[in-house]
Every structure is written in structure tokens, then in C-alpha cells.
PDB file of C-alpha atoms in Angstrom:
ATOM      1  CA  MET R   1    -100.004  67.228 -45.685  1.00 64.00           C
ATOM      2  CA  PHE R   2     -96.157  67.648 -44.072  1.00 70.00           C
ATOM      3  CA  GLY R   3     -95.312  64.471 -45.898  1.00 71.00           C
ATOM      4  CA  ILE R   4     -97.865  62.497 -44.301  1.00 78.00           C
ATOM      5  CA  ALA R   5     -99.817  59.813 -46.754  1.00 73.00           C
ATOM      6  CA  ASP R   6    -103.862  59.694 -46.360  1.00 76.00           C
ATOM      7  CA  TYR R   7    -103.928  62.302 -42.902  1.00 83.00           C
ATOM      8  CA  GLY R   8    -107.420  61.188 -42.610  1.00 83.00           C
ATOM      9  CA  ALA R   9    -106.790  57.709 -42.416  1.00 81.00           C
ATOM     10  CA  PHE R  10    -103.698  58.292 -39.989  1.00 80.00           C
ATOM     11  CA  VAL R  11    -105.901  60.238 -37.697  1.00 86.00           C
ATOM     12  CA  ALA R  12    -108.730  57.187 -37.741  1.00 84.00           C
ATOM     13  CA  ALA R  13    -105.959  54.762 -37.281  1.00 79.00           C
ATOM     14  CA  ILE R  14    -104.777  56.556 -33.825  1.00 83.00           C
ATOM     15  CA  VAL R  15    -108.512  56.914 -32.814  1.00 83.00           C
ATOM     16  CA  VAL R  16    -109.177  53.219 -33.009  1.00 74.00           C
ATOM     17  CA  PHE R  17    -105.863  52.543 -31.412  1.00 75.00           C
ATOM     18  CA  LEU R  18    -106.615  54.690 -28.279  1.00 82.00           C
ATOM     19  CA  LEU R  19    -110.227  52.913 -28.046  1.00 76.00           C
ATOM     20  CA  ILE R  20    -108.335  49.344 -27.447  1.00 66.00           C
ATOM     21  CA  PRO R  21    -108.462  48.659 -23.721  1.00 66.00           C
ATOM     22  CA  GLY R  22    -105.205  48.652 -22.278  1.00 72.00           C
ATOM     23  CA  PRO R  23    -103.154  50.192 -19.256  1.00 74.00           C
ATOM     24  CA  GLY R  24    -102.931  53.324 -20.127  1.00 78.00           C
ATOM     25  CA  ASN R  25    -106.867  53.473 -20.539  1.00 78.00           C
ATOM     26  CA  LEU R  26    -107.110  51.862 -16.884  1.00 78.00           C
ATOM     27  CA  ALA R  27    -104.735  54.615 -15.406  1.00 81.00           C
ATOM     28  CA  LEU R  28    -106.763  57.283 -16.989  1.00 85.00           C
ATOM     29  CA  ILE R  29    -109.963  55.796 -15.260  1.00 81.00           C
ATOM     30  CA  THR R  30    -108.458  54.760 -11.813  1.00 79.00           C
ATOM     31  CA  SER R  31    -106.303  58.164 -11.185  1.00 84.00           C
ATOM     32  CA  THR R  32    -110.216  59.874 -12.164  1.00 85.00           C
ATOM     33  CA  GLY R  33    -111.928  57.765  -9.439  1.00 78.00           C
ATOM     34  CA  LYS R  34    -109.353  58.666  -7.013  1.00 77.00           C
ATOM     35  CA  GLY R  35    -108.282  61.989  -8.031  1.00 81.00           C
ATOM     36  CA  GLY R  36    -111.128  63.649  -9.876  1.00 84.00           C
ATOM     37  CA  VAL R  37    -110.751  65.276 -13.099  1.00 87.00           C
ATOM     38  CA  ARG R  38    -107.676  66.932 -11.834  1.00 88.00           C
ATOM     39  CA  GLY R  39    -105.594  63.559 -11.273  1.00 87.00           C
ATOM     40  CA  GLY R  40    -107.301  62.304 -14.629  1.00 89.00           C
ATOM     41  CA  LEU R  41    -105.926  65.283 -16.498  1.00 92.00           C
ATOM     42  CA  ALA R  42    -102.408  64.653 -15.122  1.00 91.00           C
ATOM     43  CA  ALA R  43    -102.702  60.970 -16.150  1.00 91.00           C
ATOM     44  CA  THR R  44    -103.734  61.971 -19.399  1.00 93.00           C
ATOM     45  CA  PHE R  45    -100.614  64.323 -19.890  1.00 94.00           C
ATOM     46  CA  GLY R  46     -98.261  61.299 -18.209  1.00 92.00           C
ATOM     47  CA  VAL R  47     -99.558  59.322 -21.037  1.00 91.00           C
ATOM     48  CA  ILE R  48     -99.168  61.998 -23.692  1.00 93.00           C
ATOM     49  CA  ALA R  49     -95.656  62.236 -22.177  1.00 94.00           C
ATOM     50  CA  GLY R  50     -94.788  58.824 -22.372  1.00 91.00           C
ATOM     51  CA  ASP R  51     -96.175  58.052 -25.992  1.00 89.00           C
ATOM     52  CA  GLN R  52     -94.097  61.071 -26.983  1.00 91.00           C
ATOM     53  CA  VAL R  53     -91.131  59.530 -25.809  1.00 90.00           C
ATOM     54  CA  LEU R  54     -91.588  56.331 -27.336  1.00 87.00           C
ATOM     55  CA  MET R  55     -92.387  58.042 -30.314  1.00 86.00           C
ATOM     56  CA  TRP R  56     -88.970  59.811 -30.899  1.00 87.00           C
ATOM     57  CA  LEU R  57     -87.104  56.444 -29.427  1.00 83.00           C
ATOM     58  CA  ALA R  58     -88.828  54.597 -32.500  1.00 78.00           C
ATOM     59  CA  VAL R  59     -87.872  57.549 -34.941  1.00 77.00           C
ATOM     60  CA  ALA R  60     -84.408  56.908 -34.062  1.00 78.00           C
ATOM     61  CA  GLY R  61     -84.110  53.492 -34.734  1.00 74.00           C
ATOM     62  CA  VAL R  62     -84.787  52.034 -30.978  1.00 59.00           C
ATOM     63  CA  ALA R  63     -86.554  49.554 -32.111  1.00 57.00           C
ATOM     64  CA  ALA R  64     -83.957  48.110 -34.655  1.00 68.00           C
ATOM     65  CA  LEU R  65     -81.797  48.132 -31.583  1.00 64.00           C
ATOM     66  CA  LEU R  66     -84.216  46.151 -29.361  1.00 61.00           C
ATOM     67  CA  THR R  67     -84.806  43.982 -32.075  1.00 65.00           C
ATOM     68  CA  ALA R  68     -80.938  43.007 -32.781  1.00 76.00           C
ATOM     69  CA  TYR R  69     -80.521  42.675 -28.770  1.00 74.00           C
ATOM     70  CA  PRO R  70     -83.514  40.621 -27.678  1.00 71.00           C
ATOM     71  CA  ALA R  71     -81.751  40.397 -24.255  1.00 76.00           C
ATOM     72  CA  ALA R  72     -81.980  43.976 -24.013  1.00 71.00           C
ATOM     73  CA  PHE R  73     -85.707  43.754 -25.572  1.00 63.00           C
ATOM     74  CA  SER R  74     -86.850  40.788 -22.716  1.00 69.00           C
ATOM     75  CA  ALA R  75     -85.365  42.855 -20.038  1.00 74.00           C
ATOM     76  CA  VAL R  76     -87.299  46.329 -20.456  1.00 66.00           C
ATOM     77  CA  GLN R  77     -89.923  43.322 -21.415  1.00 64.00           C
ATOM     78  CA  TRP R  78     -90.217  42.039 -17.911  1.00 77.00           C
ATOM     79  CA  LEU R  79     -89.763  45.070 -16.133  1.00 72.00           C
ATOM     80  CA  GLY R  80     -92.947  46.746 -17.684  1.00 66.00           C
ATOM     81  CA  ALA R  81     -94.721  43.617 -16.652  1.00 71.00           C
ATOM     82  CA  ALA R  82     -93.524  43.119 -13.274  1.00 78.00           C
ATOM     83  CA  TYR R  83     -94.316  46.964 -12.826  1.00 70.00           C
ATOM     84  CA  LEU R  84     -98.081  46.315 -14.468  1.00 68.00           C
ATOM     85  CA  ALA R  85     -98.157  43.059 -12.094  1.00 79.00           C
ATOM     86  CA  TRP R  86     -97.042  44.850  -8.891  1.00 79.00           C
ATOM     87  CA  LEU R  87     -99.512  47.786  -9.240  1.00 72.00           C
ATOM     88  CA  GLY R  88    -102.411  44.865  -9.559  1.00 77.00           C
ATOM     89  CA  TRP R  89    -101.314  43.169  -6.406  1.00 83.00           C
ATOM     90  CA  LYS R  90    -101.335  46.289  -4.466  1.00 78.00           C
ATOM     91  CA  MET R  91    -104.853  47.076  -5.331  1.00 72.00           C
ATOM     92  CA  LEU R  92    -106.251  43.426  -4.523  1.00 78.00           C
ATOM     93  CA  THR R  93    -104.842  43.129  -1.291  1.00 80.00           C
ATOM     94  CA  ALA R  94    -105.478  46.563  -0.306  1.00 71.00           C
ATOM     95  CA  LYS R  95    -107.881  47.130   2.437  1.00 71.00           C
ATOM     96  CA  PRO R  96    -110.563  49.284   3.457  1.00 63.00           C
ATOM     97  CA  GLY R  97    -108.324  52.305   5.543  1.00 59.00           C
ATOM     98  CA  ASP R  98    -104.823  51.632   3.698  1.00 59.00           C
ATOM     99  CA  ALA R  99    -103.273  54.214   1.736  1.00 58.00           C
ATOM    100  CA  PRO R 100    -104.298  54.467  -1.939  1.00 54.00           C
ATOM    101  CA  VAL R 101    -102.330  52.737  -4.749  1.00 55.00           C
ATOM    102  CA  LEU R 102    -102.400  55.728  -6.783  1.00 49.00           C
ATOM    103  CA  ASN R 103    -101.949  58.835  -4.808  1.00 49.00           C
ATOM    104  CA  ILE R 104    -104.809  61.468  -5.231  1.00 48.00           C
ATOM    105  CA  ARG R 105    -101.797  63.991  -5.720  1.00 55.00           C
ATOM    106  CA  PRO R 106    -101.820  65.015  -9.822  1.00 56.00           C
ATOM    107  CA  ARG R 107     -97.978  64.999  -9.746  1.00 65.00           C
ATOM    108  CA  GLN R 108     -97.867  61.227  -8.786  1.00 79.00           C
ATOM    109  CA  TYR R 109    -100.602  60.520 -11.238  1.00 85.00           C
ATOM    110  CA  PHE R 110     -98.826  61.779 -13.977  1.00 89.00           C
ATOM    111  CA  GLN R 111     -95.696  59.457 -12.872  1.00 86.00           C
ATOM    112  CA  GLN R 112     -97.883  56.768 -12.695  1.00 83.00           C
ATOM    113  CA  ALA R 113     -99.373  56.936 -16.074  1.00 87.00           C
ATOM    114  CA  PHE R 114     -95.996  58.075 -17.535  1.00 90.00           C
ATOM    115  CA  ALA R 115     -94.386  54.899 -15.886  1.00 85.00           C
ATOM    116  CA  ILE R 116     -96.901  52.304 -17.341  1.00 82.00           C
ATOM    117  CA  THR R 117     -96.974  54.084 -20.570  1.00 85.00           C
ATOM    118  CA  LEU R 118     -93.122  53.946 -20.865  1.00 84.00           C
ATOM    119  CA  LEU R 119     -92.500  50.118 -19.448  1.00 78.00           C
ATOM    120  CA  ASN R 120     -94.103  49.045 -22.728  1.00 72.00           C
ATOM    121  CA  PRO R 121     -91.234  48.352 -24.724  1.00 64.00           C
ATOM    122  CA  LYS R 122     -93.635  46.729 -28.065  1.00 64.00           C
ATOM    123  CA  ALA R 123     -95.150  50.259 -28.155  1.00 73.00           C
ATOM    124  CA  ILE R 124     -91.663  51.037 -29.616  1.00 72.00           C
ATOM    125  CA  VAL R 125     -91.643  48.471 -32.298  1.00 66.00           C
ATOM    126  CA  PHE R 126     -95.314  49.431 -33.189  1.00 71.00           C
ATOM    127  CA  TYR R 127     -94.776  52.571 -33.505  1.00 76.00           C
ATOM    128  CA  MET R 128     -91.564  51.833 -35.683  1.00 71.00           C
ATOM    129  CA  ALA R 129     -93.897  49.697 -37.703  1.00 66.00           C
ATOM    130  CA  PHE R 130     -96.955  52.182 -37.753  1.00 70.00           C
ATOM    131  CA  PHE R 131     -95.413  55.425 -38.748  1.00 70.00           C
ATOM    132  CA  PRO R 132     -93.818  54.233 -42.245  1.00 69.00           C
ATOM    133  CA  LEU R 133     -97.148  53.258 -43.181  1.00 68.00           C
ATOM    134  CA  PHE R 134     -98.563  57.006 -43.428  1.00 73.00           C
ATOM    135  CA  VAL R 135     -94.819  58.534 -44.645  1.00 72.00           C
ATOM    136  CA  ASP R 136     -95.218  59.723 -48.199  1.00 70.00           C
ATOM    137  CA  PRO R 137     -91.876  58.782 -49.428  1.00 66.00           C
ATOM    138  CA  ALA R 138     -92.009  61.649 -52.480  1.00 67.00           C
ATOM    139  CA  ARG R 139     -93.176  64.553 -50.204  1.00 71.00           C
ATOM    140  CA  HIS R 140     -91.367  63.393 -46.695  1.00 68.00           C
ATOM    141  CA  GLN R 141     -89.810  66.308 -45.104  1.00 69.00           C
ATOM    142  CA  GLY R 142     -87.495  64.505 -42.452  1.00 68.00           C
ATOM    143  CA  LEU R 143     -88.239  65.224 -38.904  1.00 76.00           C
ATOM    144  CA  LEU R 144     -90.998  67.778 -39.825  1.00 80.00           C
ATOM    145  CA  THR R 145     -93.059  64.654 -41.121  1.00 78.00           C
ATOM    146  CA  PHE R 146     -92.522  62.917 -37.986  1.00 81.00           C
ATOM    147  CA  GLY R 147     -93.084  66.257 -35.851  1.00 85.00           C
ATOM    148  CA  ALA R 148     -96.525  66.620 -37.439  1.00 85.00           C
ATOM    149  CA  MET R 149     -97.078  62.991 -36.778  1.00 85.00           C
ATOM    150  CA  ALA R 150     -96.425  63.336 -33.019  1.00 88.00           C
ATOM    151  CA  VAL R 151     -98.246  66.351 -32.306  1.00 92.00           C
ATOM    152  CA  THR R 152    -101.544  64.812 -34.097  1.00 91.00           C
ATOM    153  CA  VAL R 153    -100.944  61.822 -31.716  1.00 91.00           C
ATOM    154  CA  ALA R 154    -100.753  64.079 -28.473  1.00 94.00           C
ATOM    155  CA  PHE R 155    -103.481  66.236 -29.738  1.00 95.00           C
ATOM    156  CA  LEU R 156    -105.908  63.175 -30.247  1.00 94.00           C
ATOM    157  CA  THR R 157    -104.880  61.512 -27.236  1.00 93.00           C
ATOM    158  CA  PHE R 158    -105.401  64.555 -25.359  1.00 95.00           C
ATOM    159  CA  LEU R 159    -109.239  64.935 -26.526  1.00 95.00           C
ATOM    160  CA  TYR R 160    -109.658  61.648 -25.664  1.00 92.00           C
ATOM    161  CA  GLY R 161    -108.108  61.588 -22.431  1.00 91.00           C
ATOM    162  CA  LEU R 162    -110.179  64.806 -21.605  1.00 93.00           C
ATOM    163  CA  THR R 163    -113.491  62.732 -22.718  1.00 92.00           C
ATOM    164  CA  ALA R 164    -112.439  59.720 -20.933  1.00 88.00           C
ATOM    165  CA  VAL R 165    -111.645  61.974 -17.730  1.00 90.00           C
ATOM    166  CA  LEU R 166    -115.051  63.642 -17.828  1.00 90.00           C
ATOM    167  CA  LEU R 167    -116.946  60.485 -18.247  1.00 86.00           C
ATOM    168  CA  THR R 168    -115.701  58.725 -15.236  1.00 84.00           C
ATOM    169  CA  HIS R 169    -115.922  61.523 -13.220  1.00 82.00           C
ATOM    170  CA  PHE R 170    -119.349  61.826 -13.830  1.00 81.00           C
ATOM    171  CA  LEU R 171    -120.138  58.465 -13.129  1.00 76.00           C
ATOM    172  CA  ALA R 172    -117.830  58.296 -10.173  1.00 67.00           C
ATOM    173  CA  GLU R 173    -119.641  61.101  -8.204  1.00 64.00           C
ATOM    174  CA  ARG R 174    -122.798  58.490  -8.189  1.00 64.00           C
ATOM    175  CA  MET R 175    -121.008  55.564  -7.158  1.00 57.00           C
ATOM    176  CA  ARG R 176    -118.918  57.302  -3.918  1.00 56.00           C
ATOM    177  CA  ALA R 177    -122.418  56.671  -2.061  1.00 52.00           C
ATOM    178  CA  ASN R 178    -121.619  52.704  -2.542  1.00 58.00           C
ATOM    179  CA  PRO R 179    -118.476  52.080  -0.960  1.00 61.00           C
ATOM    180  CA  ARG R 180    -118.967  48.100  -1.874  1.00 69.00           C
ATOM    181  CA  VAL R 181    -118.942  49.014  -5.952  1.00 62.00           C
ATOM    182  CA  VAL R 182    -116.122  51.227  -5.371  1.00 62.00           C
ATOM    183  CA  ARG R 183    -114.243  48.368  -3.769  1.00 69.00           C
ATOM    184  CA  ALA R 184    -115.111  45.680  -6.518  1.00 72.00           C
ATOM    185  CA  LEU R 185    -113.828  48.364  -9.099  1.00 66.00           C
ATOM    186  CA  GLU R 186    -110.750  48.646  -7.756  1.00 68.00           C
ATOM    187  CA  LYS R 187    -110.097  44.818  -7.189  1.00 75.00           C
ATOM    188  CA  LEU R 188    -111.473  44.428 -11.048  1.00 74.00           C
ATOM    189  CA  ALA R 189    -108.817  47.207 -11.824  1.00 69.00           C
ATOM    190  CA  GLY R 190    -106.118  44.663 -10.116  1.00 74.00           C
ATOM    191  CA  VAL R 191    -107.097  42.033 -11.526  1.00 79.00           C
ATOM    192  CA  PHE R 192    -106.517  43.919 -14.981  1.00 74.00           C
ATOM    193  CA  LEU R 193    -103.296  45.451 -14.306  1.00 70.00           C
ATOM    194  CA  ILE R 194    -101.696  41.837 -13.589  1.00 79.00           C
ATOM    195  CA  GLY R 195    -103.561  40.546 -16.787  1.00 78.00           C
ATOM    196  CA  PHE R 196    -101.816  42.896 -18.329  1.00 67.00           C
ATOM    197  CA  GLY R 197     -98.541  42.423 -17.112  1.00 70.00           C
ATOM    198  CA  ILE R 198     -98.837  38.665 -17.857  1.00 77.00           C
ATOM    199  CA  LYS R 199     -99.859  39.579 -21.411  1.00 68.00           C
ATOM    200  CA  LEU R 200     -96.694  41.738 -22.224  1.00 60.00           C
ATOM    201  CA  ALA R 201     -94.615  38.863 -20.017  1.00 68.00           C
ATOM    202  CA  ILE R 202     -95.686  35.941 -22.451  1.00 71.00           C
ATOM    203  CA  SER R 203     -96.305  38.020 -25.628  1.00 59.00           C
ATOM    204  CA  LYS R 204     -93.834  37.134 -28.516  1.00 51.00           C
TER     205      LYS R 204
END
């Protein structure tokens, strides 16, 4: 199919990748909790946009460039780590009545999720290593093959994001009556964001 070897396995691998806990998932959950379905969907499109940029950068060979120049890779890596840790610290230190770390306006949710996704340089390397596994050398059709893969990733991400948003919204509506639970979840989200930042900074 469009030069993709074993399309079913490709789809399955993407679904598994989406289910792995990470900053993108946390952005969807946090955005939905604060902005409802509209905010969660905006974050979903932010994740999709960030992924598309990283995928096409990988196709263009940016991964090879970052590997050849470790200083450039390290700089982007630390930038992403610092951004995630900053978001987590803001959540941990927020007091009742403070402005939310993530504004409820969907446009800002989009930007937040886009930035979290984009500032993960290892995702570029992942796509650079991942795509060739499912490219059929005998039937490869150049950009058409990579385009079909990119569209598949975007579509699956949207379906996953929609499911996560609706489920999170359903649960959030039942927790709003207990402010202590909401505050505890915000603190937990902050800890996870700092953890993701540290992991990104120290990973090799």
C-alpha cells in the first residue's frame, strides 16, 4: 500500500506508541481537565501538528544532522527538558486562585501541546529509525510513501486524542465537585512533567 511494507503492522506499532505515557498524553489530559472537550481537541491538533513537523524533519535528514553535531542535539534536548520542567514547577507552586498554568483558551492549548511535542528532539531520531522499518524498497514511491505514513499517523493520533479527551472529560465532570481531588491531580501532573523533563535531559 503506497510502498508501505505490512501496513497492518505499521498501524499497530503507531497505536502502541500512542499508548505509551508521555508529555503528549499529559498535555491532552491536562487541557481537557481545564478547557473541556474544546480545549482537549485543540491540544490534540497541537500534538498532531508537532508530530507532522518532526516527521518531515526526520524525512529531510535532520536526525542525521543532529547526530553528526552532538552540540546541536544537546541544545535542543536541554531546551525541551527545561520547558517541561518549567511547566511542572508552575503546576506544583500554583496556589488556589492563581491563574491556571494552561489558559483555558483553545488557541493556547494548541500552542502548549505543539511546543511540548516539538521540543522533543528524540522524536526526530525515532521517526528516522522507525519509518525505514516499514518502507518496501521494491515499491517505494518517494514522498507519496512518506506522505501516506504521515497521514496515517495523524489520523490515528486524532482518533486516540478524541477518545482520550472524551474519557477525560467524562471523569473530570465527576471530580469537579471535589476541589481537593483536582488540586491533587494538578500537583501530580506537575511532578510528571518535571520527571519527563529530567528524563529527557539525562537520556542518552
